[in-house]
PDB file of C-alpha atoms and ligand atoms in Angstrom:
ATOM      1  CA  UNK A   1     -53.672  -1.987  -9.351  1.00 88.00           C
ATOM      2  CA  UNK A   2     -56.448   0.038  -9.269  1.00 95.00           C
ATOM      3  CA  UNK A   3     -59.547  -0.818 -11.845  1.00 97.00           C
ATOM      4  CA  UNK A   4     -62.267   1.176 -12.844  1.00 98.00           C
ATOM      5  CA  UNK A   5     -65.099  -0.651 -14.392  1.00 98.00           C
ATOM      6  CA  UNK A   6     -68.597   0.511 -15.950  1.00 97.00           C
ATOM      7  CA  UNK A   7     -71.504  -1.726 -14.502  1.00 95.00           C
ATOM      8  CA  UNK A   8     -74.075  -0.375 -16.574  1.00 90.00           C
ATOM      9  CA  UNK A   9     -75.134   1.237 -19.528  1.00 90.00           C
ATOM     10  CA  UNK A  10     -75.383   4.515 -17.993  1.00 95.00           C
ATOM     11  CA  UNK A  11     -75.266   4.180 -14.109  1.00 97.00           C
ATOM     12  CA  UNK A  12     -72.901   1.874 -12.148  1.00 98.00           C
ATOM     13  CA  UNK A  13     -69.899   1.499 -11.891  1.00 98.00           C
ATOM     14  CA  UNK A  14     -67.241  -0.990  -9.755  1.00 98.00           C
ATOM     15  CA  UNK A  15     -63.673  -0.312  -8.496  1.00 98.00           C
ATOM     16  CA  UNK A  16     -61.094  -3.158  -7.249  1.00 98.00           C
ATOM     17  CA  UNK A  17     -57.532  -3.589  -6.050  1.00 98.00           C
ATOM     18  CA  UNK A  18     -58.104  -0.534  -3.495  1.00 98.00           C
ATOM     19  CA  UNK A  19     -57.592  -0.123   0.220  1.00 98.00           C
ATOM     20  CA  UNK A  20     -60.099   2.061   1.133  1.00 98.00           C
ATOM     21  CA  UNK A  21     -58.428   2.570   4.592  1.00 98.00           C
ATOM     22  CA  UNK A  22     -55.360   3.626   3.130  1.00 96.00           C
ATOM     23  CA  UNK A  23     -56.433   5.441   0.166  1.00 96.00           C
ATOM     24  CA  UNK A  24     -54.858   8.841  -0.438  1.00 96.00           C
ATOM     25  CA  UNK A  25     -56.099  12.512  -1.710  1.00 96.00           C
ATOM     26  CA  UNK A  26     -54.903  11.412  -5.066  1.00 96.00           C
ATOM     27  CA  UNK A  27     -55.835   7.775  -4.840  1.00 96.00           C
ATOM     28  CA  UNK A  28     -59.272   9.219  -4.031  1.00 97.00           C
ATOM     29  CA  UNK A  29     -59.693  11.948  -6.646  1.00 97.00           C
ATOM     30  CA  UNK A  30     -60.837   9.270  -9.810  1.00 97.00           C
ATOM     31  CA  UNK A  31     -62.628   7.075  -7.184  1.00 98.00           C
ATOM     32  CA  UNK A  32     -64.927  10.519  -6.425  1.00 98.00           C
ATOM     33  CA  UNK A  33     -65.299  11.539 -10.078  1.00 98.00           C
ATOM     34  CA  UNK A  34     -65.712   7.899 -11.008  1.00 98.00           C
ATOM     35  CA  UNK A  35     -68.752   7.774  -9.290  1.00 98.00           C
ATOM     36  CA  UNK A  36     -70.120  11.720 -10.108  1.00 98.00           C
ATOM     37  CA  UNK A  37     -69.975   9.982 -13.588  1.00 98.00           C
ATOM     38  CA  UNK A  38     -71.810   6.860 -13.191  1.00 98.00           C
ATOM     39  CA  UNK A  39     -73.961   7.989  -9.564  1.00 98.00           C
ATOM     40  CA  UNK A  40     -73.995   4.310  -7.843  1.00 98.00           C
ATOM     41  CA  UNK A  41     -70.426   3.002  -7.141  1.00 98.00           C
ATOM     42  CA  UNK A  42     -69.479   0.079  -5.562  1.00 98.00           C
ATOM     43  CA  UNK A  43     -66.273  -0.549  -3.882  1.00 98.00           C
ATOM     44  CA  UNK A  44     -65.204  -4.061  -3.925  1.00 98.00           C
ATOM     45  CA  UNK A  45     -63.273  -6.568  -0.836  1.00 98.00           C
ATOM     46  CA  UNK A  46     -63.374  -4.455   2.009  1.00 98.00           C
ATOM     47  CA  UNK A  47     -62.601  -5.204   5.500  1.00 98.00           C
ATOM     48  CA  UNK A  48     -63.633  -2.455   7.605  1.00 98.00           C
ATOM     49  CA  UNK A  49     -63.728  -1.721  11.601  1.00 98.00           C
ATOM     50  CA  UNK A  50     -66.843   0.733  12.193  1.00 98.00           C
ATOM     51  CA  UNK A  51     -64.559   3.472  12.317  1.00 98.00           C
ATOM     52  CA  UNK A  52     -62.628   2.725   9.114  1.00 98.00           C
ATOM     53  CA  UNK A  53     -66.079   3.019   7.620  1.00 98.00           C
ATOM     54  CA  UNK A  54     -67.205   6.227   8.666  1.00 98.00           C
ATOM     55  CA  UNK A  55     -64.048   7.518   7.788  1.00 98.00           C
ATOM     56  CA  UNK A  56     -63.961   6.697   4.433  1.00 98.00           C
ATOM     57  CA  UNK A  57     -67.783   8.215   4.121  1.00 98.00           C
ATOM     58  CA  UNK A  58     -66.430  11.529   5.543  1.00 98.00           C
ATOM     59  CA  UNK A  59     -64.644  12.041   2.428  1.00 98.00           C
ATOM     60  CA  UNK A  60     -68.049  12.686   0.355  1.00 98.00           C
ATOM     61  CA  UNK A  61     -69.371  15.260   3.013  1.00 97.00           C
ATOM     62  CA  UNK A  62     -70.735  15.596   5.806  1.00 96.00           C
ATOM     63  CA  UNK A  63     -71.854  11.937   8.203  1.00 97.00           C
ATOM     64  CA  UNK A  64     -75.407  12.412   9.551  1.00 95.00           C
ATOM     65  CA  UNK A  65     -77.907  10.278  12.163  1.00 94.00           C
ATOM     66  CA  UNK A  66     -80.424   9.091  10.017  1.00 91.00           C
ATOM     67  CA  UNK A  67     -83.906   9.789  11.693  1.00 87.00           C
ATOM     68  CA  UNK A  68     -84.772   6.455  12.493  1.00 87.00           C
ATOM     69  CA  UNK A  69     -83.549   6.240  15.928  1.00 86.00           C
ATOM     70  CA  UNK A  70     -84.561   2.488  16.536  1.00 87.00           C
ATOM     71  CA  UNK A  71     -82.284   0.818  14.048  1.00 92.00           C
ATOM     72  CA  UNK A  72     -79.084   3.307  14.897  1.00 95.00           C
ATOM     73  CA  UNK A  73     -76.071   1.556  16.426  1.00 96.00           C
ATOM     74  CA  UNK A  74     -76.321   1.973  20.184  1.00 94.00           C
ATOM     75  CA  UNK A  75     -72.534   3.843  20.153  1.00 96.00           C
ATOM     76  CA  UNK A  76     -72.357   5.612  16.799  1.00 97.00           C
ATOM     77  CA  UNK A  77     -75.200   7.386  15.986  1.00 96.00           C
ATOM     78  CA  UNK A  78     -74.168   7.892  12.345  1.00 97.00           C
ATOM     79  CA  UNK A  79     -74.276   3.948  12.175  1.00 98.00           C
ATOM     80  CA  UNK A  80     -77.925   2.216  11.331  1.00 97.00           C
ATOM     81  CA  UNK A  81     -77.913  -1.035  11.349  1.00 97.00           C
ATOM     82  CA  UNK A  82     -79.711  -2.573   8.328  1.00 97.00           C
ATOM     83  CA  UNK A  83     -81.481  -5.741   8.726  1.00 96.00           C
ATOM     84  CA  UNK A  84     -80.504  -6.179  12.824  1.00 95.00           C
ATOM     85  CA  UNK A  85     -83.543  -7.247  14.840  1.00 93.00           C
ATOM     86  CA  UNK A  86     -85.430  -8.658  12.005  1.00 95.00           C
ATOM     87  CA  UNK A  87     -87.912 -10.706  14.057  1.00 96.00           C
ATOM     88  CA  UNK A  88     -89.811  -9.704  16.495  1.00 94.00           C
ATOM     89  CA  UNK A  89     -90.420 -10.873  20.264  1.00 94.00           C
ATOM     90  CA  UNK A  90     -93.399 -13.241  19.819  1.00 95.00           C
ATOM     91  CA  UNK A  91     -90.771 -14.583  16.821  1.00 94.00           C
ATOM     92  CA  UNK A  92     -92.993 -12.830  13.792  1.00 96.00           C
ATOM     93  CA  UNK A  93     -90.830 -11.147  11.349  1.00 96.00           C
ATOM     94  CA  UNK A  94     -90.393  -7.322  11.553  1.00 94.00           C
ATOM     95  CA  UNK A  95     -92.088  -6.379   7.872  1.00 93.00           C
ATOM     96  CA  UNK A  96     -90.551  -2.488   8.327  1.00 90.00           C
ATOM     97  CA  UNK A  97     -87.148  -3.853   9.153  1.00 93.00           C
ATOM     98  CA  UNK A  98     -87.319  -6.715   6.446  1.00 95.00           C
ATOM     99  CA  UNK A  99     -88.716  -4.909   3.729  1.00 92.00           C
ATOM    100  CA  UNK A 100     -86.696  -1.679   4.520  1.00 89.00           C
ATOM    101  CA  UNK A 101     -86.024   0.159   1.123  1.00 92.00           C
ATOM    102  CA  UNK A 102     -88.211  -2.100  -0.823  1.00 94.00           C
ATOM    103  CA  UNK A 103     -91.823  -0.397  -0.701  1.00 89.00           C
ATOM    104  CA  UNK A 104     -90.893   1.387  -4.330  1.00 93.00           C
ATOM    105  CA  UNK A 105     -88.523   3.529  -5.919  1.00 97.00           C
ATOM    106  CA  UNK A 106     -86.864   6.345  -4.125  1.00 96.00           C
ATOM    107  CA  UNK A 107     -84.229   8.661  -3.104  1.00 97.00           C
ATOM    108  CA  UNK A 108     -82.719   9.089   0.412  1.00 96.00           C
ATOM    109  CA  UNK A 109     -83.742  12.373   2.474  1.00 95.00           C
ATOM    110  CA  UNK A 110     -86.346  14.147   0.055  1.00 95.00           C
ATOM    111  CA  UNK A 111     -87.931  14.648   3.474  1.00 93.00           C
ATOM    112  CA  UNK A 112     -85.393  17.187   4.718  1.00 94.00           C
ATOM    113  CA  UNK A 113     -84.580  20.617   3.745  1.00 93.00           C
ATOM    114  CA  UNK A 114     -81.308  19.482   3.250  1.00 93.00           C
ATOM    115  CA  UNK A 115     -81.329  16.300   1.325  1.00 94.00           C
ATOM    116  CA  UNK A 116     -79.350  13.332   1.862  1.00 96.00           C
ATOM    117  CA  UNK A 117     -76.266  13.773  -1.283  1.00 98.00           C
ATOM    118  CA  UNK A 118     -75.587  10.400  -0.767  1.00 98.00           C
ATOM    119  CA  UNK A 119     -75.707   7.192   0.477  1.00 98.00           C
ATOM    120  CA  UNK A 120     -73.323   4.481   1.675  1.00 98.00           C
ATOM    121  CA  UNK A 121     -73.593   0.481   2.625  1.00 98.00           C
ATOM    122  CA  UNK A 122     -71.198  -1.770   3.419  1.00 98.00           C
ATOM    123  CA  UNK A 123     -72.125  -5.553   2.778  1.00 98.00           C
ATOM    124  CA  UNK A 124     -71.283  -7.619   6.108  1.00 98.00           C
ATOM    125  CA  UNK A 125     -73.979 -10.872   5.726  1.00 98.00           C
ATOM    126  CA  UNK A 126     -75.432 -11.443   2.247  1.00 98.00           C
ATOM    127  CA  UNK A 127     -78.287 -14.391   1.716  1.00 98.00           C
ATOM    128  CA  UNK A 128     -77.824 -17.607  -0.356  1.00 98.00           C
ATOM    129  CA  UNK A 129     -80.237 -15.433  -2.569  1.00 98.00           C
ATOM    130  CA  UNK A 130     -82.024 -12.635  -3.009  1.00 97.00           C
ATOM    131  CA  UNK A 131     -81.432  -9.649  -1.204  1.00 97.00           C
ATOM    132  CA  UNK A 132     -79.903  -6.971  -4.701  1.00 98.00           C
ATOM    133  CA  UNK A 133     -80.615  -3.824  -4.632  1.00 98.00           C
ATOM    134  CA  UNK A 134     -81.869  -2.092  -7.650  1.00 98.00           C
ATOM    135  CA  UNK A 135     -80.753   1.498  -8.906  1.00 98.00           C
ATOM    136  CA  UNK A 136     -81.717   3.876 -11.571  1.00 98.00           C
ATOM    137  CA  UNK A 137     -80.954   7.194 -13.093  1.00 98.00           C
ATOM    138  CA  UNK A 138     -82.521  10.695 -12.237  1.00 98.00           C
ATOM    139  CA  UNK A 139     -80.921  12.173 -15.504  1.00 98.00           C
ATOM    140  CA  UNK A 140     -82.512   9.292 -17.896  1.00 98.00           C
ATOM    141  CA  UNK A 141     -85.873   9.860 -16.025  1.00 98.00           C
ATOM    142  CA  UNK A 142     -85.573  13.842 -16.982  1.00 98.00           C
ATOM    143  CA  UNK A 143     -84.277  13.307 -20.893  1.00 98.00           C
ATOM    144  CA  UNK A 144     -87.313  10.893 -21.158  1.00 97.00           C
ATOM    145  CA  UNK A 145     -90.058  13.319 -20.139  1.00 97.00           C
ATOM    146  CA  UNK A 146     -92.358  14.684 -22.426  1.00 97.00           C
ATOM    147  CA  UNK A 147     -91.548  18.425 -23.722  1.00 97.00           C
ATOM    148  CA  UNK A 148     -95.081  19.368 -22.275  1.00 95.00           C
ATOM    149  CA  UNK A 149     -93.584  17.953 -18.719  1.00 95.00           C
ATOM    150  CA  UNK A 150     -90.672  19.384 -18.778  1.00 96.00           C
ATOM    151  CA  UNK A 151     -91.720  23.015 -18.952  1.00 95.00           C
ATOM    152  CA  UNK A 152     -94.538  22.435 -16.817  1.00 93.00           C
ATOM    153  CA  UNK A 153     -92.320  21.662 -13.938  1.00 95.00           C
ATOM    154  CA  UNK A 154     -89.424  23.713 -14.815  1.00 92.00           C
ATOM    155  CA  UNK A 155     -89.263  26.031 -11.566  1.00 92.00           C
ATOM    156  CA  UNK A 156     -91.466  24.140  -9.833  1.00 95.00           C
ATOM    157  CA  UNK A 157     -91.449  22.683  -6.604  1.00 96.00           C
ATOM    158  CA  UNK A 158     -93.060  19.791  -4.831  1.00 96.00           C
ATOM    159  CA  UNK A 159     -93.358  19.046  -0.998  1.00 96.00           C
ATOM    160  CA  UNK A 160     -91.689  16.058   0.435  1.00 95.00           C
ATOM    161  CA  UNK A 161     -92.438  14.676   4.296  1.00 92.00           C
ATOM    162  CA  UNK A 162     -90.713  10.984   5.819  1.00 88.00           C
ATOM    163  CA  UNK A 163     -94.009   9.157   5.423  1.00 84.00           C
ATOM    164  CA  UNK A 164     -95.739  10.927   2.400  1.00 86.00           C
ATOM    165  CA  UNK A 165     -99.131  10.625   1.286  1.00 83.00           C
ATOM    166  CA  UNK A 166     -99.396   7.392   3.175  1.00 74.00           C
ATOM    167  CA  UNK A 167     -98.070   8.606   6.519  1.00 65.00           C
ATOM    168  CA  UNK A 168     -95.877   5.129   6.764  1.00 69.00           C
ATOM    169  CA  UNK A 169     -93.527   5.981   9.362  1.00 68.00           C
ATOM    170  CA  UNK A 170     -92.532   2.534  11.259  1.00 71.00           C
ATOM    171  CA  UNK A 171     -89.434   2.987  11.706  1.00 75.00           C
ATOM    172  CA  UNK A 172     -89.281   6.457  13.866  1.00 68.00           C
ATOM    173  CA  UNK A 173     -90.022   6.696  17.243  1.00 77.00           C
ATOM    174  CA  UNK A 174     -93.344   8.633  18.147  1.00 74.00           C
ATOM    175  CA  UNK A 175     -91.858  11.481  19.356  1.00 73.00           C
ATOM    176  CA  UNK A 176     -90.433  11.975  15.973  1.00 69.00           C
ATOM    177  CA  UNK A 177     -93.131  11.712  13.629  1.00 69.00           C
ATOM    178  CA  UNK A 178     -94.556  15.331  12.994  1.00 74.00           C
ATOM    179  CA  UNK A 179     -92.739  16.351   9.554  1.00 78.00           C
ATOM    180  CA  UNK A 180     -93.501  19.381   8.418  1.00 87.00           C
ATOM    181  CA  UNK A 181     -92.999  19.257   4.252  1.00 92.00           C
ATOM    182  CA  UNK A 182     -90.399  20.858   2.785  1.00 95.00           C
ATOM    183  CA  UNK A 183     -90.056  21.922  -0.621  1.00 96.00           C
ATOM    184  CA  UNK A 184     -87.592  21.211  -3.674  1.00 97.00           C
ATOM    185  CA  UNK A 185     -87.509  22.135  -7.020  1.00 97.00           C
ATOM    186  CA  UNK A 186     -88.627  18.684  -8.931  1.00 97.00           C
ATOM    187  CA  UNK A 187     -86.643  19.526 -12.273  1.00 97.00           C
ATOM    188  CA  UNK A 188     -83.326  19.587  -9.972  1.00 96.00           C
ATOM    189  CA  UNK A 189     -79.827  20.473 -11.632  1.00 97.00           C
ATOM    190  CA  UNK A 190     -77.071  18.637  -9.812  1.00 97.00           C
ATOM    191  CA  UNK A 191     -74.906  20.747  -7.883  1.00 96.00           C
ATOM    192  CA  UNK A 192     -71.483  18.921  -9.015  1.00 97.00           C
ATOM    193  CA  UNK A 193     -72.336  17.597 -13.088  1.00 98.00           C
ATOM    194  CA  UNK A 194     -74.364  20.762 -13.877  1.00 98.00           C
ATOM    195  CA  UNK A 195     -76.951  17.991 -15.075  1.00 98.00           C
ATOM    196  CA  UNK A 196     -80.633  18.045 -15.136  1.00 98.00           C
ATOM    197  CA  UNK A 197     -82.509  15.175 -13.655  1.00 98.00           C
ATOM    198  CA  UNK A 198     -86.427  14.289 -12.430  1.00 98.00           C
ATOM    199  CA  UNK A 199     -86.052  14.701  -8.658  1.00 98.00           C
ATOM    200  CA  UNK A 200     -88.905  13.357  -7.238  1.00 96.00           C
ATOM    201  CA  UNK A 201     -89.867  10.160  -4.986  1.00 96.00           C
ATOM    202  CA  UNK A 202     -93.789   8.883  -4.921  1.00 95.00           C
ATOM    203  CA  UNK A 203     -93.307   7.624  -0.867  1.00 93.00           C
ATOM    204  CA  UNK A 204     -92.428  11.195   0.210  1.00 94.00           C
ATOM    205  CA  UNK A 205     -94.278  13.533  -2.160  1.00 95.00           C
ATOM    206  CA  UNK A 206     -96.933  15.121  -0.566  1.00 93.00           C
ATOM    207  CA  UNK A 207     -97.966  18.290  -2.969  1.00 94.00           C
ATOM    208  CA  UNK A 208     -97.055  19.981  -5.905  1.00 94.00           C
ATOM    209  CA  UNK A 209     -96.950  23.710  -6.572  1.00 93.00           C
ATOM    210  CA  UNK A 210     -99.732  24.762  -8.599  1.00 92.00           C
ATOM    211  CA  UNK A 211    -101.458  21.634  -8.827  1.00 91.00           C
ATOM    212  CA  UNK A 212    -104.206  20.472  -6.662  1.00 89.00           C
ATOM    213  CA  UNK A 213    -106.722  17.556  -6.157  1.00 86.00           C
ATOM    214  CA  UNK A 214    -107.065  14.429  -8.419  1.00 90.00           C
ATOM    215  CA  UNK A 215    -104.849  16.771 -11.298  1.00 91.00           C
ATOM    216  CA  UNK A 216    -102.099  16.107  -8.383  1.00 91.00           C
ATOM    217  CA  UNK A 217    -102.728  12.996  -8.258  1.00 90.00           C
ATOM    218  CA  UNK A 218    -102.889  12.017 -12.253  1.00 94.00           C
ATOM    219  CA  UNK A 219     -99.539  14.045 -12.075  1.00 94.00           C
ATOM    220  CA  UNK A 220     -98.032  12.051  -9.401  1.00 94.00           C
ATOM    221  CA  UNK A 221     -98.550   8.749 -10.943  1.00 95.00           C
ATOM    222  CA  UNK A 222     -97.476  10.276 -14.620  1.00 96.00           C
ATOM    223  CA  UNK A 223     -94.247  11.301 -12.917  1.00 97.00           C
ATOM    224  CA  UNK A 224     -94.212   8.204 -11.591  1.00 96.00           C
ATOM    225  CA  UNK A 225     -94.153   6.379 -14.707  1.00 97.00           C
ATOM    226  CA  UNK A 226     -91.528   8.314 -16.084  1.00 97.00           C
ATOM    227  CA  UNK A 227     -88.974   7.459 -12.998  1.00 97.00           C
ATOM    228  CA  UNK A 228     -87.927   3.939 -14.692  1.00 97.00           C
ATOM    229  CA  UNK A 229     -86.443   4.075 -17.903  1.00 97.00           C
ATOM    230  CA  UNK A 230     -85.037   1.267 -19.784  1.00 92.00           C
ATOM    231  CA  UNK A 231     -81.180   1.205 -20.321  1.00 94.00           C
ATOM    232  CA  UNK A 232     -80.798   3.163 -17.061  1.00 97.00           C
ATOM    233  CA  UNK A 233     -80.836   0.556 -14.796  1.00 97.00           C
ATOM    234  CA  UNK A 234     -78.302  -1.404 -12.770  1.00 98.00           C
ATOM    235  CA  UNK A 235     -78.848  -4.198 -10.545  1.00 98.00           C
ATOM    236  CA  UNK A 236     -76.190  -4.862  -7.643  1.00 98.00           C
ATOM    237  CA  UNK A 237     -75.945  -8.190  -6.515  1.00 98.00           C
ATOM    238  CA  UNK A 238     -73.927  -8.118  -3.418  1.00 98.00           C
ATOM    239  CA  UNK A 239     -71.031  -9.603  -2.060  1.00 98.00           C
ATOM    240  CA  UNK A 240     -69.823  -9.643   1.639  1.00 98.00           C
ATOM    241  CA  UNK A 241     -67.074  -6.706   1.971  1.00 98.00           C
ATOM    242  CA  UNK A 242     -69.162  -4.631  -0.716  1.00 98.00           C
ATOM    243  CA  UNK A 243     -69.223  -0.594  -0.670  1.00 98.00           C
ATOM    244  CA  UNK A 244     -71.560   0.917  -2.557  1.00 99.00           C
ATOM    245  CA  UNK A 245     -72.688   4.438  -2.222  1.00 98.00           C
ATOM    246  CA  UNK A 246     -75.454   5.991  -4.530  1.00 98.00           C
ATOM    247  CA  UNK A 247     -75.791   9.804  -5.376  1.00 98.00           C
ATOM    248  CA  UNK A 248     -79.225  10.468  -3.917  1.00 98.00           C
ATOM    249  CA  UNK A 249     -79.154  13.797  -6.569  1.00 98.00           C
ATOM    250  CA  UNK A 250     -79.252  11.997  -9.598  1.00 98.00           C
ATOM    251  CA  UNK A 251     -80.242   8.194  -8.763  1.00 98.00           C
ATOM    252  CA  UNK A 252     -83.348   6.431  -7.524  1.00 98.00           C
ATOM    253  CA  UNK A 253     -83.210   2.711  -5.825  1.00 98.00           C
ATOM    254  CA  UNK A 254     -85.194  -0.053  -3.981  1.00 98.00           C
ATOM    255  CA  UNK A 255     -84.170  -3.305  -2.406  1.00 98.00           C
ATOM    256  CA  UNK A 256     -85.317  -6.502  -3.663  1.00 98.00           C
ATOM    257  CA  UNK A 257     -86.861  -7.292  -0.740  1.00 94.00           C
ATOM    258  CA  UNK A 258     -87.246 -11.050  -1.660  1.00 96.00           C
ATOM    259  CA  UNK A 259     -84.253 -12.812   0.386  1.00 97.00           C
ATOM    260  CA  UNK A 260     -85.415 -15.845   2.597  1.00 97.00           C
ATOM    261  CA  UNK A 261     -85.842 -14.339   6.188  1.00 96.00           C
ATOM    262  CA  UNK A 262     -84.481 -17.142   8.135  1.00 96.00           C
ATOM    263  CA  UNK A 263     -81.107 -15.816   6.729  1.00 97.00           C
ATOM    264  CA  UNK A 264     -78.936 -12.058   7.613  1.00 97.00           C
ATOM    265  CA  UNK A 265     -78.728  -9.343   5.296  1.00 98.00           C
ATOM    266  CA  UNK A 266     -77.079  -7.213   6.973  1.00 98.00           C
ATOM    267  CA  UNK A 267     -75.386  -3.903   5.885  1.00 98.00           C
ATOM    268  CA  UNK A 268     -73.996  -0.375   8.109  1.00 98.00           C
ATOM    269  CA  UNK A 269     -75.357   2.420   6.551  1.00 98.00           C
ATOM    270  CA  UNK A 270     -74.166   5.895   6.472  1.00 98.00           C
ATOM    271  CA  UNK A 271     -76.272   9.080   5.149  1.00 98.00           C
ATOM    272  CA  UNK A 272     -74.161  11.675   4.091  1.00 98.00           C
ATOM    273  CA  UNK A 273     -75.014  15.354   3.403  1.00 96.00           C
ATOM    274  CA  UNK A 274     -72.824  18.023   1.305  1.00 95.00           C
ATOM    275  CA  UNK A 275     -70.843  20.292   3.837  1.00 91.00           C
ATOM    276  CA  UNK A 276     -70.974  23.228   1.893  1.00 86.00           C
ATOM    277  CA  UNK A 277     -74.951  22.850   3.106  1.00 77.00           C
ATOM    278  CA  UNK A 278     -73.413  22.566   7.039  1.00 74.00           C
ATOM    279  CA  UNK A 279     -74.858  26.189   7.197  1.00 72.00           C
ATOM    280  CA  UNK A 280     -78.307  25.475   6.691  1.00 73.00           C
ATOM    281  CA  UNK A 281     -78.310  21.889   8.304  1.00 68.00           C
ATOM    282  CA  UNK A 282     -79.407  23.866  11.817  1.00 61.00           C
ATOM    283  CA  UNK A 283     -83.288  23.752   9.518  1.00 56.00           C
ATOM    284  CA  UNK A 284     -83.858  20.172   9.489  1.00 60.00           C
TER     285      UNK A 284
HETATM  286  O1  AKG B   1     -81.107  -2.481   1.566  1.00 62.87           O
HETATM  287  C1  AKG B   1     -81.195  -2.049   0.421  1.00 62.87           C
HETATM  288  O2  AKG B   1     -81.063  -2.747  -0.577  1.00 62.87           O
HETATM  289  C2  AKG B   1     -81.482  -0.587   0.235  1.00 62.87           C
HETATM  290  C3  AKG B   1     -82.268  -0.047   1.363  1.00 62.87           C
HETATM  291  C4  AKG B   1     -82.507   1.422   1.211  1.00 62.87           C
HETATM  292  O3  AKG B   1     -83.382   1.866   0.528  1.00 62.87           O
HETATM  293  C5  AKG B   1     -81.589   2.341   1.894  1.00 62.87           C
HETATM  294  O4  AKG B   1     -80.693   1.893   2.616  1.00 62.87           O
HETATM  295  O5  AKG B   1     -81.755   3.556   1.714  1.00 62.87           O
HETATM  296 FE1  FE2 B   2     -83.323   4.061   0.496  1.00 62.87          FE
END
């Protein structure tokens, strides 16, 4: 029997008693709308091959590479492999691979022209402790903004690169680490719940229209401030066989980043994009 369960107050939400690897249009239409509703969903007791996996995230859109080359599968691009080759060869631990996702809030892709619409891990080693990852909502952080905000920035757009002010960019090869910014509006209405929500993501932002100097940076950090709001939070703990996928449109998240690093936590990862963008994919 198939249970859908709210996890939080206003984002998260859980299903059990599925099969994703047998699951059905109609066995798939609440799952989808299940998680348009609540933006991070997580899919309990799976037991995926590879392939299972990346078939079941090919039915929210389009599967992607993600442009960090060095921690893709060696076979299947789409794969990266999360937490694989966590220490280093003089036996140091790899801070960009441990701490992956857990240098601040975020969403996925801000850095392309087309965005990432989604997200998708699958849970195959979990620590003794430690390790969650933490979500929270895009819509909260837009009903929570000041008036004076919100018609400032109604319009407007900011411009996003992979590293961001800071230029961190580990995790990509050298070859691929001149991003050009691209630009999106940062009062974003979702595409699929008509709803308004604060896009924006502090690592990637590298300009705002209109505003210039320290004004864009008091209005950086402001914005910043506003991203977290209380009662629009949810914390996954994970289990091994875990899915959870998170709507990059209306959802921010970080790892914990606090898990002993003697032990694996290790997750695939799919980023998914919306194929009615396929068209304009060609500008990334
Ligand atoms: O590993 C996690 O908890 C999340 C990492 C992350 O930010 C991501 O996969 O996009
Ligand atoms: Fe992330």
């Amino acid at each position: 029997m198939v249970e859908i369960r709210r996890m939080g107050p206003q984002i998260g939400v859980e299903v059990t008693g599925v099969d994703v690897k047998t699951l059905d249009d109609a066995g798939f239409a609440p799952i989808y709308q299940a998680w348009l509703d609540h933006n991070v969903m997580v899919v309990r007791d799976q037991e995926l091959a590879m392939q299972d996996f990346l078939h079941y995230s090919r039915r929210f859109g389009l599967v992607v590479p993600h442009p960090s080359k060095s921690t893709r599968h060696p076979d299947v691009p789409e794969i990266t492999m999360l937490g694989i080759n966590k220490f280093n060869p003089d036996g140091t631990l790899n801070q960009a691979i441990y701490r992956r996702g857990a240098e601040g809030w975020h969403t996925d892709g801000a850095y392309d022209a087309v965005p990432f619409k989604a997200t998708q891990l699958y849970a195959l080693a979990i620590p003794s402790t430690g390790g969650d990852t933490l979500f929270a909502s895009m819509y909260a952080a837009y009903d929570a903004l000041p008036e004076r905000l919100k018609q400032r920035l109604d319009g407007c757009v900011g411009g996003f690169t992979y590293g961001g002010r800071r230029s961190r960019q580990e995790l990509l090869n050298e070859e691929d680490r001149d991003w050009k910014p691209v630009f999106h509006p940062i009062i974003r209405t979702h595409p699929e719940t008509g709803r308004k929500g604060l896009y924006f993501d502090p690592g990637k932002i590298v300009s705002i229209e209109g505003v210039e100097g320290a004004e864009a940076d008091d209005l950086i950090a402001e914005l910043t401030g506003h991203m977290i709001q209380p009662g629009a939070e949810y914390r996954h703990k994970w289990r091994v066989g875990d899915i959870v996928i998170w709507d990059n449109r209306c959802s921010y998240h970080r790892a914990a980043g606090d898990y002993p690093p003697e032990e694996d936590l290790i997750h695939w990862r799919v980023s998914i994009k919306d194929r009615a963008m396929e068209g304009r994919l060609a500008a990334d």
